[in-house]
Tab-separated table of C-alpha atoms in Angstrom:
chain	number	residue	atom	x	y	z
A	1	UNK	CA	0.000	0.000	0.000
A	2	UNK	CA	2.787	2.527	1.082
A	3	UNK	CA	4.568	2.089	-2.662
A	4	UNK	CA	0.861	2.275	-4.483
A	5	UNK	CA	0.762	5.054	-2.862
A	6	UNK	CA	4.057	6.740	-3.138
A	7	UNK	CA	3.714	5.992	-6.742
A	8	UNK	CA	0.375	7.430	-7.043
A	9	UNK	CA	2.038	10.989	-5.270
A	10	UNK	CA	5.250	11.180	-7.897
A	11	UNK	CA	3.199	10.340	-10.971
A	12	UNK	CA	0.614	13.059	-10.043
A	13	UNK	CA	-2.987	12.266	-9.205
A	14	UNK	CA	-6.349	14.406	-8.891
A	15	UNK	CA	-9.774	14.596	-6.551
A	16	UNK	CA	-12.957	15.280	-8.380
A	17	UNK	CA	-16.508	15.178	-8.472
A	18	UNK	CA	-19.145	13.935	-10.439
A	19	UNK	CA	-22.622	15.634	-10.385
A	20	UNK	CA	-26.232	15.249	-12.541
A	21	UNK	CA	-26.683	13.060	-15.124
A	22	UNK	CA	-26.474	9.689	-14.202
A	23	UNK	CA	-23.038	8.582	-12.473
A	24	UNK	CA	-23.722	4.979	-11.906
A	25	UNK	CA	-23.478	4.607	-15.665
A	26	UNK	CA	-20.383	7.231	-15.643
A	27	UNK	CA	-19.031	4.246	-13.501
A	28	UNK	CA	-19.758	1.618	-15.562
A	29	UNK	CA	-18.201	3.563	-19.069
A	30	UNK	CA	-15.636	4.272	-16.915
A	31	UNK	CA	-14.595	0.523	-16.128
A	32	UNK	CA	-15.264	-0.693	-18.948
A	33	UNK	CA	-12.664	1.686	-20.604
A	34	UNK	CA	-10.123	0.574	-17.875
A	35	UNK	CA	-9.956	3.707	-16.083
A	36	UNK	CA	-8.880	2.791	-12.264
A	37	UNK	CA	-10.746	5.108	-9.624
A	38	UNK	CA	-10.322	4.822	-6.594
A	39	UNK	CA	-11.420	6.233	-2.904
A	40	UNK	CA	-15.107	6.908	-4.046
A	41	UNK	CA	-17.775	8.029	-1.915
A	42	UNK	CA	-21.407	9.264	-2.395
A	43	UNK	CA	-22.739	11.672	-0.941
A	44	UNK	CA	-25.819	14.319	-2.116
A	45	UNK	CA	-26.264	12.586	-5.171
A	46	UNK	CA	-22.698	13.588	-5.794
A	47	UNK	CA	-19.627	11.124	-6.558
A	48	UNK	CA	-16.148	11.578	-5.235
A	49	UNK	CA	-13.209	9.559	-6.670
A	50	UNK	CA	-9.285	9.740	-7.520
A	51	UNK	CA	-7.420	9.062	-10.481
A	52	UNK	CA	-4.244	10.061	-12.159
A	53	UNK	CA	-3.947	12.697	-14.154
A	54	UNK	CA	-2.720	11.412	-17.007
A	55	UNK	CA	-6.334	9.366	-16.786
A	56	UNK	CA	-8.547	12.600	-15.836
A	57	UNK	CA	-8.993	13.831	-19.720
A	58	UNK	CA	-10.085	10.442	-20.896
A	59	UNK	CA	-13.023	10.568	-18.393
A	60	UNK	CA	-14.858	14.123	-20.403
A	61	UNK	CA	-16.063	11.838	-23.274
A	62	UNK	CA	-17.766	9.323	-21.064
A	63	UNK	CA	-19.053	12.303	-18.562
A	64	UNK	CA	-20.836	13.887	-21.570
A	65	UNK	CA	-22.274	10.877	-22.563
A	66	UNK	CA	-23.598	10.256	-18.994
A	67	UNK	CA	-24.913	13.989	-18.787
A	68	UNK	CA	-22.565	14.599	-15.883
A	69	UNK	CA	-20.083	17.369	-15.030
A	70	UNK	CA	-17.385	16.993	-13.462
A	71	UNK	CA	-14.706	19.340	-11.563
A	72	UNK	CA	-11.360	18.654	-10.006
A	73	UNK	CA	-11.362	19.807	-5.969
A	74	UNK	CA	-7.470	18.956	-5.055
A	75	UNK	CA	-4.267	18.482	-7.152
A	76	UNK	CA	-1.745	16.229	-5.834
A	77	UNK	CA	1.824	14.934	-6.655
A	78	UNK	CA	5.268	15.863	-7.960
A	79	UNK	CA	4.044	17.308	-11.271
A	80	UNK	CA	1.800	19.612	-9.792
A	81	UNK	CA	4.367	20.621	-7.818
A	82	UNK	CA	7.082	21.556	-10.811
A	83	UNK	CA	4.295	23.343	-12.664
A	84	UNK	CA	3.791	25.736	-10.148
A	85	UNK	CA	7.753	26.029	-9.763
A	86	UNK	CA	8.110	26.673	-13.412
A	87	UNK	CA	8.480	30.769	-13.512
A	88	UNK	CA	10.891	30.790	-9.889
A	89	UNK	CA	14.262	29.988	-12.055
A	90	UNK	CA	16.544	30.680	-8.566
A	91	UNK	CA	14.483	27.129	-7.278
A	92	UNK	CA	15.497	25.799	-10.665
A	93	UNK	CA	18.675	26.701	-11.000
A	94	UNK	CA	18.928	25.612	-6.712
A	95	UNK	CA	18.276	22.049	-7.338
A	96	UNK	CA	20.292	21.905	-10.020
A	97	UNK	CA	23.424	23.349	-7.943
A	98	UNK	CA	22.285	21.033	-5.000
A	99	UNK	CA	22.544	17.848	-7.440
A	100	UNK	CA	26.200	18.987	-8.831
A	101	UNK	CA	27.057	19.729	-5.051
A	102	UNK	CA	26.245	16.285	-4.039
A	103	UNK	CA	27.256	14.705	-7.479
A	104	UNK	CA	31.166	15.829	-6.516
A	105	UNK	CA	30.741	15.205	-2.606
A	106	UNK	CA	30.497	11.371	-3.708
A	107	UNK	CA	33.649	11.655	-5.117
A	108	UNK	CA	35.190	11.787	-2.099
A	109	UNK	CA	35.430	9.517	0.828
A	110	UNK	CA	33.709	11.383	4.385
A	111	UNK	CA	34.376	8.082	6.949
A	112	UNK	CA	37.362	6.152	7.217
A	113	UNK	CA	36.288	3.154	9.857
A	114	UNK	CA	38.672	0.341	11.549
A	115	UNK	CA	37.236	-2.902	12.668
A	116	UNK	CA	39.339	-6.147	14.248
A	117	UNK	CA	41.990	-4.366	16.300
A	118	UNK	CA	42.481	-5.623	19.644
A	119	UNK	CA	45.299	-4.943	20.947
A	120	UNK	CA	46.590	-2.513	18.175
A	121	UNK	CA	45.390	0.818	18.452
A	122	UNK	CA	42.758	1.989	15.771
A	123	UNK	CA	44.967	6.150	15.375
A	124	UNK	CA	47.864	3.998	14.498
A	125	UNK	CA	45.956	2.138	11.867
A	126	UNK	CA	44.305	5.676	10.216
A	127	UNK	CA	48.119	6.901	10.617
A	128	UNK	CA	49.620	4.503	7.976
A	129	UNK	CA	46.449	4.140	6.123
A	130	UNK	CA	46.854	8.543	5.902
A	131	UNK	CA	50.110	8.039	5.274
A	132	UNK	CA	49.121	5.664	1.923
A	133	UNK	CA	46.556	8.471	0.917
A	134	UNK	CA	43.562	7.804	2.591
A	135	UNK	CA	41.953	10.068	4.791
A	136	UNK	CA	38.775	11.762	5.198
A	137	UNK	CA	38.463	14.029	1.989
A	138	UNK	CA	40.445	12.070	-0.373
A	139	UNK	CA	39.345	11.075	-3.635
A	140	UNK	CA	37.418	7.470	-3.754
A	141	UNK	CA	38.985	7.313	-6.962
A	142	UNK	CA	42.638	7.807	-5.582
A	143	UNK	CA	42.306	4.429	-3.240
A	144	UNK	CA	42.839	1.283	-4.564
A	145	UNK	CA	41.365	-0.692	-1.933
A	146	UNK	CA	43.586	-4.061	-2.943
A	147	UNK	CA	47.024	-2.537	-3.174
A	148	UNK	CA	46.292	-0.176	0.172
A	149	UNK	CA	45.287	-3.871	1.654
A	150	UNK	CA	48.864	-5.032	0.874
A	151	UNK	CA	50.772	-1.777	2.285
A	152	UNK	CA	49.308	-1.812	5.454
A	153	UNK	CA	49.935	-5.680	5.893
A	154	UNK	CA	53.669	-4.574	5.269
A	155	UNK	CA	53.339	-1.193	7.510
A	156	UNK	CA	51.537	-3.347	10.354
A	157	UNK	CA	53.801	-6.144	11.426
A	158	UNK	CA	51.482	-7.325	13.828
A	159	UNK	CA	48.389	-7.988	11.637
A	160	UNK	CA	47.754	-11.198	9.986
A	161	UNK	CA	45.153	-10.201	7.134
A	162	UNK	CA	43.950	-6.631	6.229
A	163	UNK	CA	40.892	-5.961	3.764
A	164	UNK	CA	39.777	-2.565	2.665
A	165	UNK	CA	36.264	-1.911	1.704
A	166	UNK	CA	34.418	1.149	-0.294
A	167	UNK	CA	30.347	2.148	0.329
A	168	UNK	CA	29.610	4.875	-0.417
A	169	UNK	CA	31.680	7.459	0.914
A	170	UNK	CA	32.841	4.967	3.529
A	171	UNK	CA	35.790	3.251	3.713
A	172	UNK	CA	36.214	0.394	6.284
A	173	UNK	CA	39.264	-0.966	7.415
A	174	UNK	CA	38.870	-5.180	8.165
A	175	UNK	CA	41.857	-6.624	10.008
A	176	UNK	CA	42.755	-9.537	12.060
A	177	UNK	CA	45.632	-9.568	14.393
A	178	UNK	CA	48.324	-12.015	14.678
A	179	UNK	CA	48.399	-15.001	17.204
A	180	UNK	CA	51.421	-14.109	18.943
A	181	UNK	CA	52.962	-17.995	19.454
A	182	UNK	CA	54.686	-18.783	22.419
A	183	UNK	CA	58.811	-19.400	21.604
A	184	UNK	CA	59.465	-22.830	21.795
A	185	UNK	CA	62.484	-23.758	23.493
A	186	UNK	CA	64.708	-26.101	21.700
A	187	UNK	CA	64.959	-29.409	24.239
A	188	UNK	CA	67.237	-31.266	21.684
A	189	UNK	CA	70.681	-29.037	21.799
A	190	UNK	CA	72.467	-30.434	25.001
A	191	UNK	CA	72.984	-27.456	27.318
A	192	UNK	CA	73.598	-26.198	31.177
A	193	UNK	CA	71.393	-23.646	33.791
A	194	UNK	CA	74.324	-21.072	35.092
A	195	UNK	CA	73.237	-17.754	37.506
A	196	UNK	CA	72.439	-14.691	36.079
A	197	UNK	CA	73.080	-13.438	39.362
A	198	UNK	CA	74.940	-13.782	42.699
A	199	UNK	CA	72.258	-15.294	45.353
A	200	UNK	CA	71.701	-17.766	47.718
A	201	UNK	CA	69.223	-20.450	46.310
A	202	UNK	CA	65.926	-21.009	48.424
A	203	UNK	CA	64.174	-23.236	45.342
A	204	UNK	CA	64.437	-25.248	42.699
A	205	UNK	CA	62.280	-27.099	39.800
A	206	UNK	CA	64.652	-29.303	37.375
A	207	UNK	CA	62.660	-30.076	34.108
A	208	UNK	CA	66.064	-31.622	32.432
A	209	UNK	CA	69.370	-32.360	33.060
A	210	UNK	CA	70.587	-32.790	36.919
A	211	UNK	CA	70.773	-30.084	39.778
A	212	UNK	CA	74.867	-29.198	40.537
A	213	UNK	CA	73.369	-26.916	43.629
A	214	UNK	CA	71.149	-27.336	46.498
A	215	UNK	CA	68.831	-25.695	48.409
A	216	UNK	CA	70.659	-23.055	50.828
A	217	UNK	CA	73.824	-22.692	48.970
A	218	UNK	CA	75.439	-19.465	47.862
A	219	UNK	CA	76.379	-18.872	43.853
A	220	UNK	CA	77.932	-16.571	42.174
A	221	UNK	CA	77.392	-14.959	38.420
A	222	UNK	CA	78.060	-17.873	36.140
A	223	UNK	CA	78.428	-20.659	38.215
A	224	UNK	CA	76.761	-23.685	37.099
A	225	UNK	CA	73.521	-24.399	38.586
A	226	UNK	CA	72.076	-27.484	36.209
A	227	UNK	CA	74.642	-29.645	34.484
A	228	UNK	CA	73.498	-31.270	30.879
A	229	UNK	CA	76.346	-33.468	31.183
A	230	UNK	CA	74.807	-36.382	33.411
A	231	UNK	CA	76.557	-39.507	34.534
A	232	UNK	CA	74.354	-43.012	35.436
A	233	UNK	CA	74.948	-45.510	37.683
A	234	UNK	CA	76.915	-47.320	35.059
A	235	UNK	CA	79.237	-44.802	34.558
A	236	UNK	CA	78.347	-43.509	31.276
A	237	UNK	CA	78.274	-40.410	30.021
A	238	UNK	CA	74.977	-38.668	28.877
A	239	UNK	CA	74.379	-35.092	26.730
A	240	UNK	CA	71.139	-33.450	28.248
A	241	UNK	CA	68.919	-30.170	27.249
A	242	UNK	CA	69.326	-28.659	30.924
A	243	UNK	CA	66.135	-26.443	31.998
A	244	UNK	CA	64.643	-25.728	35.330
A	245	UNK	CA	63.775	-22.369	37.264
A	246	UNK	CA	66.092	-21.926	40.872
A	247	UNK	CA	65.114	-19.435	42.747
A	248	UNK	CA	67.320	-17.293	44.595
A	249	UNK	CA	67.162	-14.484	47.354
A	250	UNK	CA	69.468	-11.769	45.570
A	251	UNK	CA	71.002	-8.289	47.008
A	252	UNK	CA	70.958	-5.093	44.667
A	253	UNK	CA	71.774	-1.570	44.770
A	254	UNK	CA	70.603	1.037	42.726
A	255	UNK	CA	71.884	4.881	43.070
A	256	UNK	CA	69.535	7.854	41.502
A	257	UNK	CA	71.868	11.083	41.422
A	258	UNK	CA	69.829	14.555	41.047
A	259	UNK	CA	72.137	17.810	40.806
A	260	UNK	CA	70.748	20.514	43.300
A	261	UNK	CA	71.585	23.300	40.250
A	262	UNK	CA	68.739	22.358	37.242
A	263	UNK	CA	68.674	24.406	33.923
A	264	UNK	CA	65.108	24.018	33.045
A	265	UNK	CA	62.759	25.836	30.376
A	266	UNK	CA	59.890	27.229	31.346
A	267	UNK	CA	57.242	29.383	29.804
A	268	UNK	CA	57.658	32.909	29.085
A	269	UNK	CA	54.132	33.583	28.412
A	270	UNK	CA	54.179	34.732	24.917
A	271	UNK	CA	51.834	32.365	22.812
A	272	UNK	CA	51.653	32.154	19.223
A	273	UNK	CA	48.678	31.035	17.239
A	274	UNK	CA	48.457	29.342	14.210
A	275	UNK	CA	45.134	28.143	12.513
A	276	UNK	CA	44.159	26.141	9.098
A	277	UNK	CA	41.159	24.540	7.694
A	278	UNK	CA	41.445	21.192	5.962
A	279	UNK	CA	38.813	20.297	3.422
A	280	UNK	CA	38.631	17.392	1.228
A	281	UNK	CA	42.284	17.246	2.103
A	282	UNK	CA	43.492	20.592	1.216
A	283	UNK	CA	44.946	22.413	3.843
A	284	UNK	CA	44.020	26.210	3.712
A	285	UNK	CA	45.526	28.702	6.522
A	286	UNK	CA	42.947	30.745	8.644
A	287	UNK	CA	45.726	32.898	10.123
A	288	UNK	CA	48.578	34.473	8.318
A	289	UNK	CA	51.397	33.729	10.903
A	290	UNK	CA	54.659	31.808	9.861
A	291	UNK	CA	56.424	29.360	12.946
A	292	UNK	CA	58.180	31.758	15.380
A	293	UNK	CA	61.551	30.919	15.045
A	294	UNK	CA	63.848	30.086	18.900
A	295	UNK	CA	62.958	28.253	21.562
A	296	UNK	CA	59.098	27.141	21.432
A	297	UNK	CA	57.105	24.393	22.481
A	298	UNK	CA	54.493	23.205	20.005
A	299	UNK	CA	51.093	22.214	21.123
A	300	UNK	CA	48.286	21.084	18.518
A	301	UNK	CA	44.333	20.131	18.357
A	302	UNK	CA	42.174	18.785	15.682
A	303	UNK	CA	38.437	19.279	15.708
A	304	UNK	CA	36.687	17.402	12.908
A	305	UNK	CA	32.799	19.096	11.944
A	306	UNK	CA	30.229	16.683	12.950
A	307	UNK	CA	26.915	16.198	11.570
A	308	UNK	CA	25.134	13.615	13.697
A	309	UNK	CA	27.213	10.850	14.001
A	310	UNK	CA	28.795	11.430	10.914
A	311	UNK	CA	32.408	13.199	10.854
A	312	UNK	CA	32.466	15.674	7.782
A	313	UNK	CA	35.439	15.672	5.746
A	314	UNK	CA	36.529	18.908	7.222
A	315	UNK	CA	38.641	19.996	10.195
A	316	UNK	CA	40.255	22.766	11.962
A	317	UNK	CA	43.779	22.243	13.304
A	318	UNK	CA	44.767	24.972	15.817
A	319	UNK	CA	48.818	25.187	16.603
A	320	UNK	CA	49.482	26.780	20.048
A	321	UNK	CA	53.487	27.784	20.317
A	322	UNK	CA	54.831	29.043	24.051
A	323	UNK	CA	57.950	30.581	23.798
A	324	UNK	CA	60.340	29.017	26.174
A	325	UNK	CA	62.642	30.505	28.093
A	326	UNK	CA	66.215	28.741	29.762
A	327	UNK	CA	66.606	29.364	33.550
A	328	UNK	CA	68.614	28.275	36.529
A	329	UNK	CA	66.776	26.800	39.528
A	330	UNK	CA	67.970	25.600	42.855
A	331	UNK	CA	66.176	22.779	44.207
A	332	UNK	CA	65.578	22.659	47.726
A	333	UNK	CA	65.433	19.289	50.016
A	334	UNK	CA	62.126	17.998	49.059
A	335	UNK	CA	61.654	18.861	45.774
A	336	UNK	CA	65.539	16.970	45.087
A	337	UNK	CA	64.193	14.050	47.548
A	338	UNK	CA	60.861	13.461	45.450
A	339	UNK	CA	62.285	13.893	41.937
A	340	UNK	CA	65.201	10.893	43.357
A	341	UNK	CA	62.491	8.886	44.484
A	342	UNK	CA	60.902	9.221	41.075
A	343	UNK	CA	64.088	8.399	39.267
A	344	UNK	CA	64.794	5.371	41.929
A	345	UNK	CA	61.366	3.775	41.055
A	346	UNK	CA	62.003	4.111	36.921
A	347	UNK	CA	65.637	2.155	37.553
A	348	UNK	CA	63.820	-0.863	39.378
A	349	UNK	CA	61.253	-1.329	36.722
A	350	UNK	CA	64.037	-1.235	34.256
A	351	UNK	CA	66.454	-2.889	36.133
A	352	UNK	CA	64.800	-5.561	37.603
A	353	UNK	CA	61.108	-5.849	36.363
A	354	UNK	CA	60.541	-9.703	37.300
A	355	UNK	CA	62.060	-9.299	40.329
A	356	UNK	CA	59.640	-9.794	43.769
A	357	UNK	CA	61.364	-7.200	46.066
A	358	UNK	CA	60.915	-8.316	49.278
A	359	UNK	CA	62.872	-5.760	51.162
A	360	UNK	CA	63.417	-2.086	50.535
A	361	UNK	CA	65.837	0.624	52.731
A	362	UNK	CA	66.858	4.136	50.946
A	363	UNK	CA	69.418	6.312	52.441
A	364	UNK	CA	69.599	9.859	51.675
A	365	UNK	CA	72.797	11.946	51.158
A	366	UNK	CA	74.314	15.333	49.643
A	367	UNK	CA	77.253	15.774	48.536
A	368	UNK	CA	79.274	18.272	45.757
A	369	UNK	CA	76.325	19.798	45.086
A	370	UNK	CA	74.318	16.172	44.022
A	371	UNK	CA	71.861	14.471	45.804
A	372	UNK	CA	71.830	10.822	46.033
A	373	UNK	CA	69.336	8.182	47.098
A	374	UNK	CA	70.436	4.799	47.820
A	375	UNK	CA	68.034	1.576	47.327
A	376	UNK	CA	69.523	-1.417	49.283
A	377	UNK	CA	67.279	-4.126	48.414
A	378	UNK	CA	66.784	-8.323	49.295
A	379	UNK	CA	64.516	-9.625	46.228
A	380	UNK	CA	63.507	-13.205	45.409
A	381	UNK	CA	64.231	-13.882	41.460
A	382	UNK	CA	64.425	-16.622	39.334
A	383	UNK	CA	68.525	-16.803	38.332
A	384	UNK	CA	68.706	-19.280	36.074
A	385	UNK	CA	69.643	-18.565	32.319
A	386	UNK	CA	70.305	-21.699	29.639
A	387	UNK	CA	73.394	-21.612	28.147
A	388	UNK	CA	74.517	-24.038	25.518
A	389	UNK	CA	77.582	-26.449	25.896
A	390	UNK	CA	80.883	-25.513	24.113
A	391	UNK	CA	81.685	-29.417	23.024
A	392	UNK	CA	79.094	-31.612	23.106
A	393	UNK	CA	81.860	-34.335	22.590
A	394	UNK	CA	82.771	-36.758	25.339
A	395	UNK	CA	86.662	-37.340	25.949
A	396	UNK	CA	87.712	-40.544	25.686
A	397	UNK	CA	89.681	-42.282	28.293
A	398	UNK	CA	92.761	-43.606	27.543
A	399	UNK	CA	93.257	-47.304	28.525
A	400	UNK	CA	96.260	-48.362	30.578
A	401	UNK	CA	98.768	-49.896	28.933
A	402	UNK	CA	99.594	-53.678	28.487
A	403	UNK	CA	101.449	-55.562	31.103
């Protein structure tokens, strides 16, 4: 019913009456010509029906025959509609503008979408797909979705399968991560366990080879802590893949220095401003100010148009630069104490990230014109580090000679 009816309103249909004469038999010619009316009613010895308008002349013949008169009461549909548009040539010459406007905006693409990332980050995705031409406002007929498909495979290590797909103005980015597989060690090549670090050992789990240490005994960097050469009861000689995790209680120090004199920029509070449009790609300036030239720190903002939901191919980038200025400042106790105490807890994630520190104790100090904070510190780590053996060749022994 809805597309009778929306065909009914863009091919143009009219109301009308019938009155005298007899309109039973205006119905009948009518039907018999195969003229469709529809929504009759009677009322006052008056009919009321529809019909298109293409339809309407055909009915005078079989009115006059009838003796009846008839007279439209409502015009409806898109015809109507341009006939009484036909003098106002601004309306004309509007739509036409409107349909090359949106003719040319379908050129370009307006949404770039990314789908399937999970642990890559979608910006990094636009990024190289930007960097391969395509952005919001670039030409639909400037991406070629299979070779763009193949770049960012190469540009994205970490994906396993990239598809690129045009709608419209829409281009979606389809991707599917790699499985990252765990490294398999290699449990063939004969090898020994030796100490990372200096400790004293307070466990151990052999998965190959046999243990050279115990429980409770102090090593040293180096020394041997699972042997892959293992003898049996018979006295022979056998070449193993040594593995195992030994756990040792381990001492560390770590020093963070921070000089009492700092040189440090700060802000002078002169700001320039710097402002540009981008539109379908093309970058147009707003403000007519080059880059201040010295010391300045640069500080940017994009803010895409939105319509809706949808972003609009257009954007404003705004460009803040503070000029920065060099001076001397002398730290006093407790700004030197926190900024160690920073610095101290960035060298024991990098120094020792796996490590379970069990015991902490900092000591404090100044001295030619540095401050210094000390981390003395008892940690439980795992020590042990495969290495593989030098000769996997067993010497021969010599026989003693004949009597």
């Amino acid at each position: 019913m809805v597309t009778e009816n929306l065909t009914r309103w863009m091919l143009g249909y009219v109301r009308f009456t019938a009155s005298g004469g007899s309109p039973e038999r205006f119905l009948n010619l009518a039907a018999h010509a195969g003229i469709r009316l529809w929504g009759m009613q009677k009322q006052e010895g008056r009919l009321t029906a529809s019909v298109h308008v293409r339809a309407y002349r055909a009915l005078w013949p079989l009115a006059r025959k009838c003796g009846t008169r008839l007279r439209i009461t409502r015009k409806r549909g898109i015809p109507f509609g341009i006939h009484r548009c036909r003098n106002r040539k601004g309306l004309a010459l509007g739509v036409v503008l409107f349909a090359a406007i949106y003719y040319v905006l379908s050129l370009y693409v307006w949404t770039v979408e990314v789908h399937g990332t999970v642990a890559l980050d979608p910006t990094d995705v636009l990024a190289a797909a930007e960097e391969r031409g395509l952005y919001v406002g670039c030409l639909k007929s400037g991406v070629d979705p299979a070779a763009l498909s193949k770049e960012l495979m190469l540009a994205l290590p970490e994906t396993g399968w990239v598809a690129v797909n045009t709608m419209g103005s829409t281009v979606s980015i389809e991707l599917r991560e790699k499985i990252q597989t765990p490294e398999i060690a290699d449990e063939k090549t004969p090898g020994n366990v030796v100490a990372s670090d200096a400790g004293q050992v307070i466990r151990m789990e052999v998965f190959g080879g046999e243990a050279a240490v115990k429980v409770g005994d102090a090593v040293t960097q180096g020394d041997l802590l699972i042997r892959g050469v293992v003898e049996d009861a018979e006295g022979a000689v056998r070449l193993q893949h040594a593995a195992g995790i030994v756990t040792a209680e381990t001492r560390r120090t770590l020093t963070a220095e921070i000089q009492k004199q700092q040189l440090l920029w700060e802000p002078t509070g002169k700001v320039v401003w710097r402002c540009s449009t981008r539109i379908f790609g093309a970058q147009i300036p707003l403000t007519f100010v080059g880059i201040p030239k010295g010391p300045y720190r640069r500080e940017t903002a994009k803010s895409p148009f939105m319509l809706g939901d949808v972003t609009l191919p257009i954007s404003i980038f705004t460009e803040k630069w503070s000029e920065l200025a060099q001076r001397e400042v002398t730290l006093s106790e407790a700004e030197a104490k926190a900024a160690a105490e920073t610095e101290l807890r960035r060298m024991e994630e990098e120094t020792f990230p796996e490590a379970k520190i069990r015991t902490r104790e900092t000591q404090f100090s100044f001295q030619d014109g540095t401050y210094r904070l000390t981390g003395s510190y008892v940690c439980e780590e795992n020590i042990a580090v495969e290495t593989p053996l030098f000769s996997q060749e067993v010497p021969k022994q010599e026989s003693p000679p004949a009597e």
